[in-house]
Amino acid sequence: MIRQAWNEKIMQGVFFVAACTSVLAVAFICIFLFHNGTLALSEIGIWDFLSGTVWRPNIEIFGIFPMIVGSVYITAGAVLTGVPIGIFTAVFMAFYCPKKLYRPLKASTDILAGIPSVVYGFFGLVVIVPLIRDLGQFLGMGGNGNNILTASILLGIMILPTVISVTEASLRAVPSLYYEGAAALGATHEQCIFKVVVPAAKSGILAAAVLGMGRAVGETMAVIMVAGNQARIPSDIFQGVRTLTANVVIEMGYAADLHRDALIATGVVLFAFILIINLFLAYLSRSK
Amino acid sequence: MKTMMNVQQKFLSYKNCPGSAMLRIMVLLSAVLTFGVLLFLILHIVVQGLPHISLSTFAWNYTTENASVTPAIINTLVITLLSLCFAAPLGIFSAIYLVEYAGKKSRFVEIIRITTVTLAGIPSIIYGLFGMLFFVVSCGLGFSLLAGSLTLTIMILPLIIRTTEEALLAVPDIFREGSYGLGAGKLRTIFRIVLPAAVPGILAGIILSVGRIAGETAALVYTAGTVAQLPGSVMSSGRSLAIHMFTLANEGLYMEQAYATAVILLLFVVLINAFSYYLAKKFVYA
């Protein structure tokens, strides 16, 4: 009897320790990143680092403003292309989809979510890049197709599954009384959906957009394959840019000393962006 | 005849509301676009890639001529197995603590919930950086399959915790009460009654994380490294299948092999999803 009680206690301890690992992991990630990142920040100067427009590691000039601009542009582009289409598709899934089609289509969005980012990047490289190159030449903008527009379209596709599934869930969470009430007043199917159900689900839809944004900011490999990766501030969407994520992956392989620390600091800036997005999400889910 | 009437009626009702008609078209167009892109992506890669899959694609040793995927597949398998060995017990045990031991509204549960949500939102490149700083440098593991697996362990932990939690919560309380009523202790109830009932749900989560591991690139480049040869042990560096494909496509010299690798990755994703779907369906009926 006593031995059994001991077993219970020991295993409860084991479960507790396991539950603590995720807390520990977050703490370790924060400590290691911020500790190593601040090394470079204190040497370069936080303001020079964030607002410097020149990135030339070979002569020790480290300004990541072009990369911040690049990440912001591409994320904004992805949100502009992916979120509206995602929301409309979610409306389709929730209100229009024939019953027989629903299961296969739902499975398709799961597959869309499961496709690795390299495969998306490759698809962008061999299909979207040539298309945009031709479009650029047609419009007289030139360029080789590796640019903001291409990356935005590709990331727009990549955030679709996130936006669709979260939006659909929040649309389905709206009581059907809302729809029925509107329909009883003589509204069309579309008026019921877009004037009554969608506004009622707006906090969930906003969360979907923010989640998609988080995915777009953090995407790395696919962006490297199609965005051109030039570390300068672009003047139009047919120019290539480098994102914060790309900066880390491209140069980490051969970086040393201050250069390496500067790359880690780039990661810290990215991490700060993600934490802000997460905080906003937590706020959204609390206000619901 | 009746459907004709219906269509006509519908058309007439939209005549008075051009806004509604527009919205309907937008909805249908978006859905066609979304699923069209997916279909096109899969068809394009399969049609272009299948002809390039040959015996030399699967040659045992990697050379610059065959750009064989076999070492990469083996590396991916090793990384997947290792990560699951660490992450599955950790994740399942945490979920057990959260569901069976901690009170639903306890402060601790809330903290863990916040951290798992945070972990789930962190992009893989940040995991890669952390893995490089912590496992590769501080722990002295070097670029190795082990360092890569440990990094991925942290990455898939939130997914396993969440799916296991859901699976445990879905087990009705009558199961637990029945077990207690027969005189079983809490531990025995969990391992003999609750866990077996939750197995399909837990497995579905684990399979989803296998999918995430197999497609991972950014978290592995600077932890597991990019060596294209067969691994000697878990301490040797090796590239995963996704990194293999990234390198092939980025060098631009091996586009055919890159297509072939893409087909393998895609096939894997579809299989993983199908399997997880099958399990989840089984779970609903059980």
mmCIF file of N, CA, C and O in Angstrom, chain B residues 92-163:
data_model
loop_
_atom_site.group_PDB
_atom_site.id
_atom_site.type_symbol
_atom_site.label_atom_id
_atom_site.label_comp_id
_atom_site.label_asym_id
_atom_site.label_seq_id
_atom_site.Cartn_x
_atom_site.Cartn_y
_atom_site.Cartn_z
ATOM 1 N N ILE B 92 3.557 13.864 -23.994
ATOM 2 C CA ILE B 92 2.427 13.101 -23.454
ATOM 3 C C ILE B 92 2.371 13.265 -21.931
ATOM 4 O O ILE B 92 1.304 13.495 -21.360
ATOM 5 N N PHE B 93 3.532 13.213 -21.274
ATOM 6 C CA PHE B 93 3.546 13.393 -19.819
ATOM 7 C C PHE B 93 3.066 14.790 -19.430
ATOM 8 O O PHE B 93 2.313 14.944 -18.464
ATOM 9 N N SER B 94 3.504 15.809 -20.176
ATOM 10 C CA SER B 94 3.026 17.161 -19.829
ATOM 11 C C SER B 94 1.523 17.232 -19.963
ATOM 12 O O SER B 94 0.848 17.817 -19.116
ATOM 13 N N ALA B 95 1.004 16.652 -21.049
ATOM 14 C CA ALA B 95 -0.439 16.700 -21.257
ATOM 15 C C ALA B 95 -1.164 15.967 -20.135
ATOM 16 O O ALA B 95 -2.202 16.429 -19.650
ATOM 17 N N ILE B 96 -0.589 14.826 -19.695
ATOM 18 C CA ILE B 96 -1.212 14.091 -18.579
ATOM 19 C C ILE B 96 -1.260 14.975 -17.338
ATOM 20 O O ILE B 96 -2.281 15.066 -16.659
ATOM 21 N N TYR B 97 -0.152 15.673 -17.086
ATOM 22 C CA TYR B 97 -0.163 16.541 -15.907
ATOM 23 C C TYR B 97 -1.237 17.620 -16.041
ATOM 24 O O TYR B 97 -1.991 17.877 -15.106
ATOM 25 N N LEU B 98 -1.288 18.219 -17.218
ATOM 26 C CA LEU B 98 -2.231 19.329 -17.419
ATOM 27 C C LEU B 98 -3.671 18.869 -17.268
ATOM 28 O O LEU B 98 -4.496 19.557 -16.680
ATOM 29 N N VAL B 99 -3.991 17.695 -17.834
ATOM 30 C CA VAL B 99 -5.390 17.257 -17.847
ATOM 31 C C VAL B 99 -5.768 16.539 -16.555
ATOM 32 O O VAL B 99 -6.823 16.792 -15.974
ATOM 33 N N GLU B 100 -4.898 15.624 -16.076
ATOM 34 C CA GLU B 100 -5.296 14.748 -14.980
ATOM 35 C C GLU B 100 -4.933 15.289 -13.596
ATOM 36 O O GLU B 100 -5.579 14.955 -12.613
ATOM 37 N N TYR B 101 -3.874 16.053 -13.497
ATOM 38 C CA TYR B 101 -3.433 16.481 -12.178
ATOM 39 C C TYR B 101 -3.746 17.941 -11.870
ATOM 40 O O TYR B 101 -4.305 18.241 -10.828
ATOM 41 N N ALA B 102 -3.339 18.844 -12.765
ATOM 42 C CA ALA B 102 -3.512 20.260 -12.458
ATOM 43 C C ALA B 102 -4.991 20.621 -12.509
ATOM 44 O O ALA B 102 -5.746 20.079 -13.306
ATOM 45 N N GLY B 103 -5.398 21.517 -11.662
ATOM 46 C CA GLY B 103 -6.770 21.999 -11.694
ATOM 47 C C GLY B 103 -6.994 22.794 -12.973
ATOM 48 O O GLY B 103 -6.058 23.372 -13.525
ATOM 49 N N LYS B 104 -8.223 22.798 -13.453
ATOM 50 C CA LYS B 104 -8.496 23.439 -14.745
ATOM 51 C C LYS B 104 -8.155 24.924 -14.746
ATOM 52 O O LYS B 104 -7.800 25.489 -15.749
ATOM 53 N N LYS B 105 -8.287 25.559 -13.584
ATOM 54 C CA LYS B 105 -8.070 27.006 -13.574
ATOM 55 C C LYS B 105 -6.800 27.393 -12.827
ATOM 56 O O LYS B 105 -6.643 28.541 -12.447
ATOM 57 N N SER B 106 -5.895 26.408 -12.608
ATOM 58 C CA SER B 106 -4.711 26.745 -11.828
ATOM 59 C C SER B 106 -3.801 27.671 -12.616
ATOM 60 O O SER B 106 -3.815 27.710 -13.840
ATOM 61 N N ARG B 107 -3.006 28.422 -11.870
ATOM 62 C CA ARG B 107 -2.098 29.410 -12.440
ATOM 63 C C ARG B 107 -1.068 28.703 -13.338
ATOM 64 O O ARG B 107 -0.728 29.185 -14.411
ATOM 65 N N PHE B 108 -0.609 27.533 -12.856
ATOM 66 C CA PHE B 108 0.425 26.798 -13.568
ATOM 67 C C PHE B 108 -0.044 26.401 -14.972
ATOM 68 O O PHE B 108 0.686 26.546 -15.955
ATOM 69 N N VAL B 109 -1.282 25.910 -15.049
ATOM 70 C CA VAL B 109 -1.814 25.511 -16.347
ATOM 71 C C VAL B 109 -1.839 26.702 -17.298
ATOM 72 O O VAL B 109 -1.497 26.593 -18.469
ATOM 73 N N GLU B 110 -2.207 27.850 -16.746
ATOM 74 C CA GLU B 110 -2.273 29.036 -17.596
ATOM 75 C C GLU B 110 -0.893 29.410 -18.135
ATOM 76 O O GLU B 110 -0.730 29.712 -19.315
ATOM 77 N N ILE B 111 0.124 29.330 -17.248
ATOM 78 C CA ILE B 111 1.498 29.647 -17.677
ATOM 79 C C ILE B 111 1.928 28.686 -18.785
ATOM 80 O O ILE B 111 2.464 29.093 -19.810
ATOM 81 N N ILE B 112 1.658 27.386 -18.572
ATOM 82 C CA ILE B 112 2.059 26.410 -19.591
ATOM 83 C C ILE B 112 1.319 26.664 -20.895
ATOM 84 O O ILE B 112 1.897 26.562 -21.976
ATOM 85 N N ARG B 113 0.044 27.023 -20.775
ATOM 86 C CA ARG B 113 -0.712 27.293 -21.998
ATOM 87 C C ARG B 113 -0.081 28.447 -22.761
ATOM 88 O O ARG B 113 0.106 28.377 -23.972
ATOM 89 N N ILE B 114 0.295 29.510 -22.035
ATOM 90 C CA ILE B 114 0.919 30.661 -22.694
ATOM 91 C C ILE B 114 2.231 30.247 -23.352
ATOM 92 O O ILE B 114 2.505 30.593 -24.501
ATOM 93 N N THR B 115 3.041 29.434 -22.636
ATOM 94 C CA THR B 115 4.334 29.076 -23.219
ATOM 95 C C THR B 115 4.156 28.161 -24.435
ATOM 96 O O THR B 115 4.878 28.319 -25.417
ATOM 97 N N THR B 116 3.196 27.234 -24.384
ATOM 98 C CA THR B 116 3.053 26.363 -25.559
ATOM 99 C C THR B 116 2.557 27.170 -26.756
ATOM 100 O O THR B 116 2.991 26.944 -27.885
ATOM 101 N N VAL B 117 1.658 28.139 -26.496
ATOM 102 C CA VAL B 117 1.196 28.980 -27.604
ATOM 103 C C VAL B 117 2.374 29.782 -28.169
ATOM 104 O O VAL B 117 2.549 29.893 -29.385
ATOM 105 N N THR B 118 3.216 30.300 -27.249
ATOM 106 C CA THR B 118 4.388 31.052 -27.700
ATOM 107 C C THR B 118 5.301 30.164 -28.534
ATOM 108 O O THR B 118 5.735 30.539 -29.619
ATOM 109 N N LEU B 119 5.573 28.957 -28.015
ATOM 110 C CA LEU B 119 6.450 28.033 -28.740
ATOM 111 C C LEU B 119 5.883 27.730 -30.128
ATOM 112 O O LEU B 119 6.614 27.669 -31.114
ATOM 113 N N ALA B 120 4.544 27.547 -30.195
ATOM 114 C CA ALA B 120 3.937 27.204 -31.471
ATOM 115 C C ALA B 120 4.065 28.356 -32.474
ATOM 116 O O ALA B 120 4.083 28.132 -33.673
ATOM 117 N N GLY B 121 4.169 29.590 -31.965
ATOM 118 C CA GLY B 121 4.233 30.730 -32.880
ATOM 119 C C GLY B 121 5.637 31.095 -33.299
ATOM 120 O O GLY B 121 5.822 31.920 -34.188
ATOM 121 N N ILE B 122 6.648 30.499 -32.675
ATOM 122 C CA ILE B 122 8.030 30.856 -33.008
ATOM 123 C C ILE B 122 8.411 30.232 -34.347
ATOM 124 O O ILE B 122 8.219 29.031 -34.546
ATOM 125 N N PRO B 123 8.921 31.031 -35.286
ATOM 126 C CA PRO B 123 9.292 30.464 -36.585
ATOM 127 C C PRO B 123 10.513 29.553 -36.477
ATOM 128 O O PRO B 123 11.321 29.701 -35.560
ATOM 129 N N SER B 124 10.630 28.619 -37.433
ATOM 130 C CA SER B 124 11.655 27.595 -37.290
ATOM 131 C C SER B 124 13.068 28.154 -37.336
ATOM 132 O O SER B 124 13.968 27.574 -36.734
ATOM 133 N N ILE B 125 13.263 29.300 -38.001
ATOM 134 C CA ILE B 125 14.622 29.836 -38.052
ATOM 135 C C ILE B 125 15.110 30.246 -36.660
ATOM 136 O O ILE B 125 16.288 30.115 -36.334
ATOM 137 N N ILE B 126 14.162 30.698 -35.803
ATOM 138 C CA ILE B 126 14.543 31.062 -34.425
ATOM 139 C C ILE B 126 14.962 29.806 -33.664
ATOM 140 O O ILE B 126 15.948 29.810 -32.914
ATOM 141 N N TYR B 127 14.218 28.709 -33.883
ATOM 142 C CA TYR B 127 14.633 27.441 -33.278
ATOM 143 C C TYR B 127 16.021 27.057 -33.760
ATOM 144 O O TYR B 127 16.847 26.560 -32.996
ATOM 145 N N GLY B 128 16.248 27.267 -35.049
ATOM 146 C CA GLY B 128 17.550 26.944 -35.623
ATOM 147 C C GLY B 128 18.660 27.733 -34.946
ATOM 148 O O GLY B 128 19.703 27.183 -34.575
ATOM 149 N N LEU B 129 18.426 29.049 -34.781
ATOM 150 C CA LEU B 129 19.426 29.901 -34.123
ATOM 151 C C LEU B 129 19.685 29.435 -32.693
ATOM 152 O O LEU B 129 20.826 29.301 -32.264
ATOM 153 N N PHE B 130 18.579 29.174 -31.985
ATOM 154 C CA PHE B 130 18.715 28.733 -30.594
ATOM 155 C C PHE B 130 19.458 27.405 -30.536
ATOM 156 O O PHE B 130 20.369 27.225 -29.710
ATOM 157 N N GLY B 131 19.086 26.478 -31.415
ATOM 158 C CA GLY B 131 19.746 25.180 -31.439
ATOM 159 C C GLY B 131 21.226 25.320 -31.689
ATOM 160 O O GLY B 131 22.050 24.639 -31.078
ATOM 161 N N MET B 132 21.574 26.250 -32.591
ATOM 162 C CA MET B 132 22.981 26.462 -32.897
ATOM 163 C C MET B 132 23.719 27.006 -31.671
ATOM 164 O O MET B 132 24.801 26.548 -31.322
ATOM 165 N N LEU B 133 23.093 28.001 -31.005
ATOM 166 C CA LEU B 133 23.754 28.613 -29.846
ATOM 167 C C LEU B 133 23.836 27.645 -28.669
ATOM 168 O O LEU B 133 24.849 27.572 -27.988
ATOM 169 N N PHE B 134 22.736 26.901 -28.452
ATOM 170 C CA PHE B 134 22.666 26.083 -27.244
ATOM 171 C C PHE B 134 23.235 24.687 -27.461
ATOM 172 O O PHE B 134 24.237 24.309 -26.865
ATOM 173 N N PHE B 135 22.606 23.915 -28.344
ATOM 174 C CA PHE B 135 23.013 22.513 -28.497
ATOM 175 C C PHE B 135 24.353 22.379 -29.214
ATOM 176 O O PHE B 135 25.212 21.603 -28.800
ATOM 177 N N VAL B 136 24.547 23.160 -30.282
ATOM 178 C CA VAL B 136 25.768 22.993 -31.081
ATOM 179 C C VAL B 136 26.977 23.575 -30.356
ATOM 180 O O VAL B 136 28.005 22.920 -30.231
ATOM 181 N N VAL B 137 26.843 24.806 -29.855
ATOM 182 C CA VAL B 137 28.000 25.471 -29.261
ATOM 183 C C VAL B 137 28.091 25.221 -27.755
ATOM 184 O O VAL B 137 29.052 24.622 -27.272
ATOM 185 N N SER B 138 27.064 25.615 -26.997
ATOM 186 C CA SER B 138 27.154 25.524 -25.531
ATOM 187 C C SER B 138 27.249 24.079 -25.039
ATOM 188 O O SER B 138 28.014 23.770 -24.139
ATOM 189 N N CYS B 139 26.441 23.182 -25.626
ATOM 190 C CA CYS B 139 26.497 21.782 -25.201
ATOM 191 C C CYS B 139 27.609 21.019 -25.900
ATOM 192 O O CYS B 139 27.849 19.851 -25.593
ATOM 193 N N GLY B 140 28.238 21.650 -26.879
ATOM 194 C CA GLY B 140 29.361 21.025 -27.550
ATOM 195 C C GLY B 140 29.018 19.844 -28.428
ATOM 196 O O GLY B 140 29.842 18.969 -28.666
ATOM 197 N N LEU B 141 27.782 19.789 -28.933
ATOM 198 C CA LEU B 141 27.392 18.658 -29.784
ATOM 199 C C LEU B 141 27.894 18.815 -31.223
ATOM 200 O O LEU B 141 27.939 17.856 -31.977
ATOM 201 N N GLY B 142 28.268 20.040 -31.598
ATOM 202 C CA GLY B 142 28.691 20.273 -32.972
ATOM 203 C C GLY B 142 27.530 20.130 -33.933
ATOM 204 O O GLY B 142 26.397 19.843 -33.515
ATOM 205 N N PHE B 143 27.776 20.343 -35.234
ATOM 206 C CA PHE B 143 26.726 20.077 -36.224
ATOM 207 C C PHE B 143 26.498 18.570 -36.244
ATOM 208 O O PHE B 143 27.360 17.816 -36.686
ATOM 209 N N SER B 144 25.364 18.124 -35.735
ATOM 210 C CA SER B 144 25.142 16.682 -35.675
ATOM 211 C C SER B 144 23.662 16.379 -35.738
ATOM 212 O O SER B 144 22.821 17.243 -35.476
ATOM 213 N N LEU B 145 23.345 15.137 -36.093
ATOM 214 C CA LEU B 145 21.949 14.710 -36.137
ATOM 215 C C LEU B 145 21.313 14.870 -34.768
ATOM 216 O O LEU B 145 20.147 15.241 -34.649
ATOM 217 N N LEU B 146 22.116 14.612 -33.702
ATOM 218 C CA LEU B 146 21.574 14.723 -32.351
ATOM 219 C C LEU B 146 21.167 16.162 -32.049
ATOM 220 O O LEU B 146 20.070 16.418 -31.540
ATOM 221 N N ALA B 147 22.055 17.121 -32.374
ATOM 222 C CA ALA B 147 21.736 18.530 -32.122
ATOM 223 C C ALA B 147 20.476 18.931 -32.890
ATOM 224 O O ALA B 147 19.599 19.617 -32.361
ATOM 225 N N GLY B 148 20.384 18.460 -34.151
ATOM 226 C CA GLY B 148 19.197 18.766 -34.955
ATOM 227 C C GLY B 148 17.944 18.184 -34.329
ATOM 228 O O GLY B 148 16.914 18.853 -34.236
ATOM 229 N N SER B 149 18.043 16.925 -33.851
ATOM 230 C CA SER B 149 16.870 16.276 -33.267
ATOM 231 C C SER B 149 16.418 16.982 -32.000
ATOM 232 O O SER B 149 15.221 17.165 -31.777
ATOM 233 N N LEU B 150 17.384 17.393 -31.168
ATOM 234 C CA LEU B 150 17.018 18.077 -29.926
ATOM 235 C C LEU B 150 16.308 19.397 -30.235
ATOM 236 O O LEU B 150 15.333 19.759 -29.577
ATOM 237 N N THR B 151 16.816 20.094 -31.264
ATOM 238 C CA THR B 151 16.172 21.351 -31.654
ATOM 239 C C THR B 151 14.731 21.094 -32.092
ATOM 240 O O THR B 151 13.807 21.800 -31.676
ATOM 241 N N LEU B 152 14.550 20.071 -32.923
ATOM 242 C CA LEU B 152 13.202 19.767 -33.404
ATOM 243 C C LEU B 152 12.293 19.281 -32.281
ATOM 244 O O LEU B 152 11.080 19.477 -32.329
ATOM 245 N N THR B 153 12.901 18.639 -31.261
ATOM 246 C CA THR B 153 12.103 18.192 -30.118
ATOM 247 C C THR B 153 11.336 19.369 -29.517
ATOM 248 O O THR B 153 10.130 19.293 -29.275
ATOM 249 N N ILE B 154 12.070 20.465 -29.282
ATOM 250 C CA ILE B 154 11.417 21.647 -28.707
ATOM 251 C C ILE B 154 10.362 22.175 -29.665
ATOM 252 O O ILE B 154 9.294 22.623 -29.265
ATOM 253 N N MET B 155 10.668 22.076 -30.974
ATOM 254 C CA MET B 155 9.754 22.643 -31.957
ATOM 255 C C MET B 155 8.428 21.893 -32.017
ATOM 256 O O MET B 155 7.374 22.502 -32.154
ATOM 257 N N ILE B 156 8.459 20.543 -31.920
ATOM 258 C CA ILE B 156 7.207 19.794 -32.069
ATOM 259 C C ILE B 156 6.505 19.569 -30.735
ATOM 260 O O ILE B 156 5.374 19.088 -30.698
ATOM 261 N N LEU B 157 7.172 19.940 -29.632
ATOM 262 C CA LEU B 157 6.577 19.726 -28.314
ATOM 263 C C LEU B 157 5.168 20.324 -28.185
ATOM 264 O O LEU B 157 4.242 19.631 -27.745
ATOM 265 N N PRO B 158 4.974 21.602 -28.562
ATOM 266 C CA PRO B 158 3.624 22.173 -28.396
ATOM 267 C C PRO B 158 2.556 21.405 -29.169
ATOM 268 O O PRO B 158 1.448 21.214 -28.667
ATOM 269 N N LEU B 159 2.899 20.940 -30.373
ATOM 270 C CA LEU B 159 1.934 20.194 -31.187
ATOM 271 C C LEU B 159 1.506 18.910 -30.474
ATOM 272 O O LEU B 159 0.314 18.590 -30.379
ATOM 273 N N ILE B 160 2.509 18.177 -29.929
ATOM 274 C CA ILE B 160 2.195 16.917 -29.248
ATOM 275 C C ILE B 160 1.403 17.182 -27.976
ATOM 276 O O ILE B 160 0.425 16.494 -27.682
ATOM 277 N N ILE B 161 1.806 18.215 -27.213
ATOM 278 C CA ILE B 161 1.070 18.525 -25.977
ATOM 279 C C ILE B 161 -0.392 18.825 -26.302
ATOM 280 O O ILE B 161 -1.306 18.289 -25.682
ATOM 281 N N ARG B 162 -0.611 19.661 -27.334
ATOM 282 C CA ARG B 162 -1.978 20.088 -27.611
ATOM 283 C C ARG B 162 -2.852 18.923 -28.071
ATOM 284 O O ARG B 162 -3.969 18.735 -27.587
ATOM 285 N N THR B 163 -2.319 18.116 -29.004
ATOM 286 C CA THR B 163 -3.156 17.018 -29.508
ATOM 287 C C THR B 163 -3.412 15.981 -28.416
ATOM 288 O O THR B 163 -4.509 15.448 -28.318
#
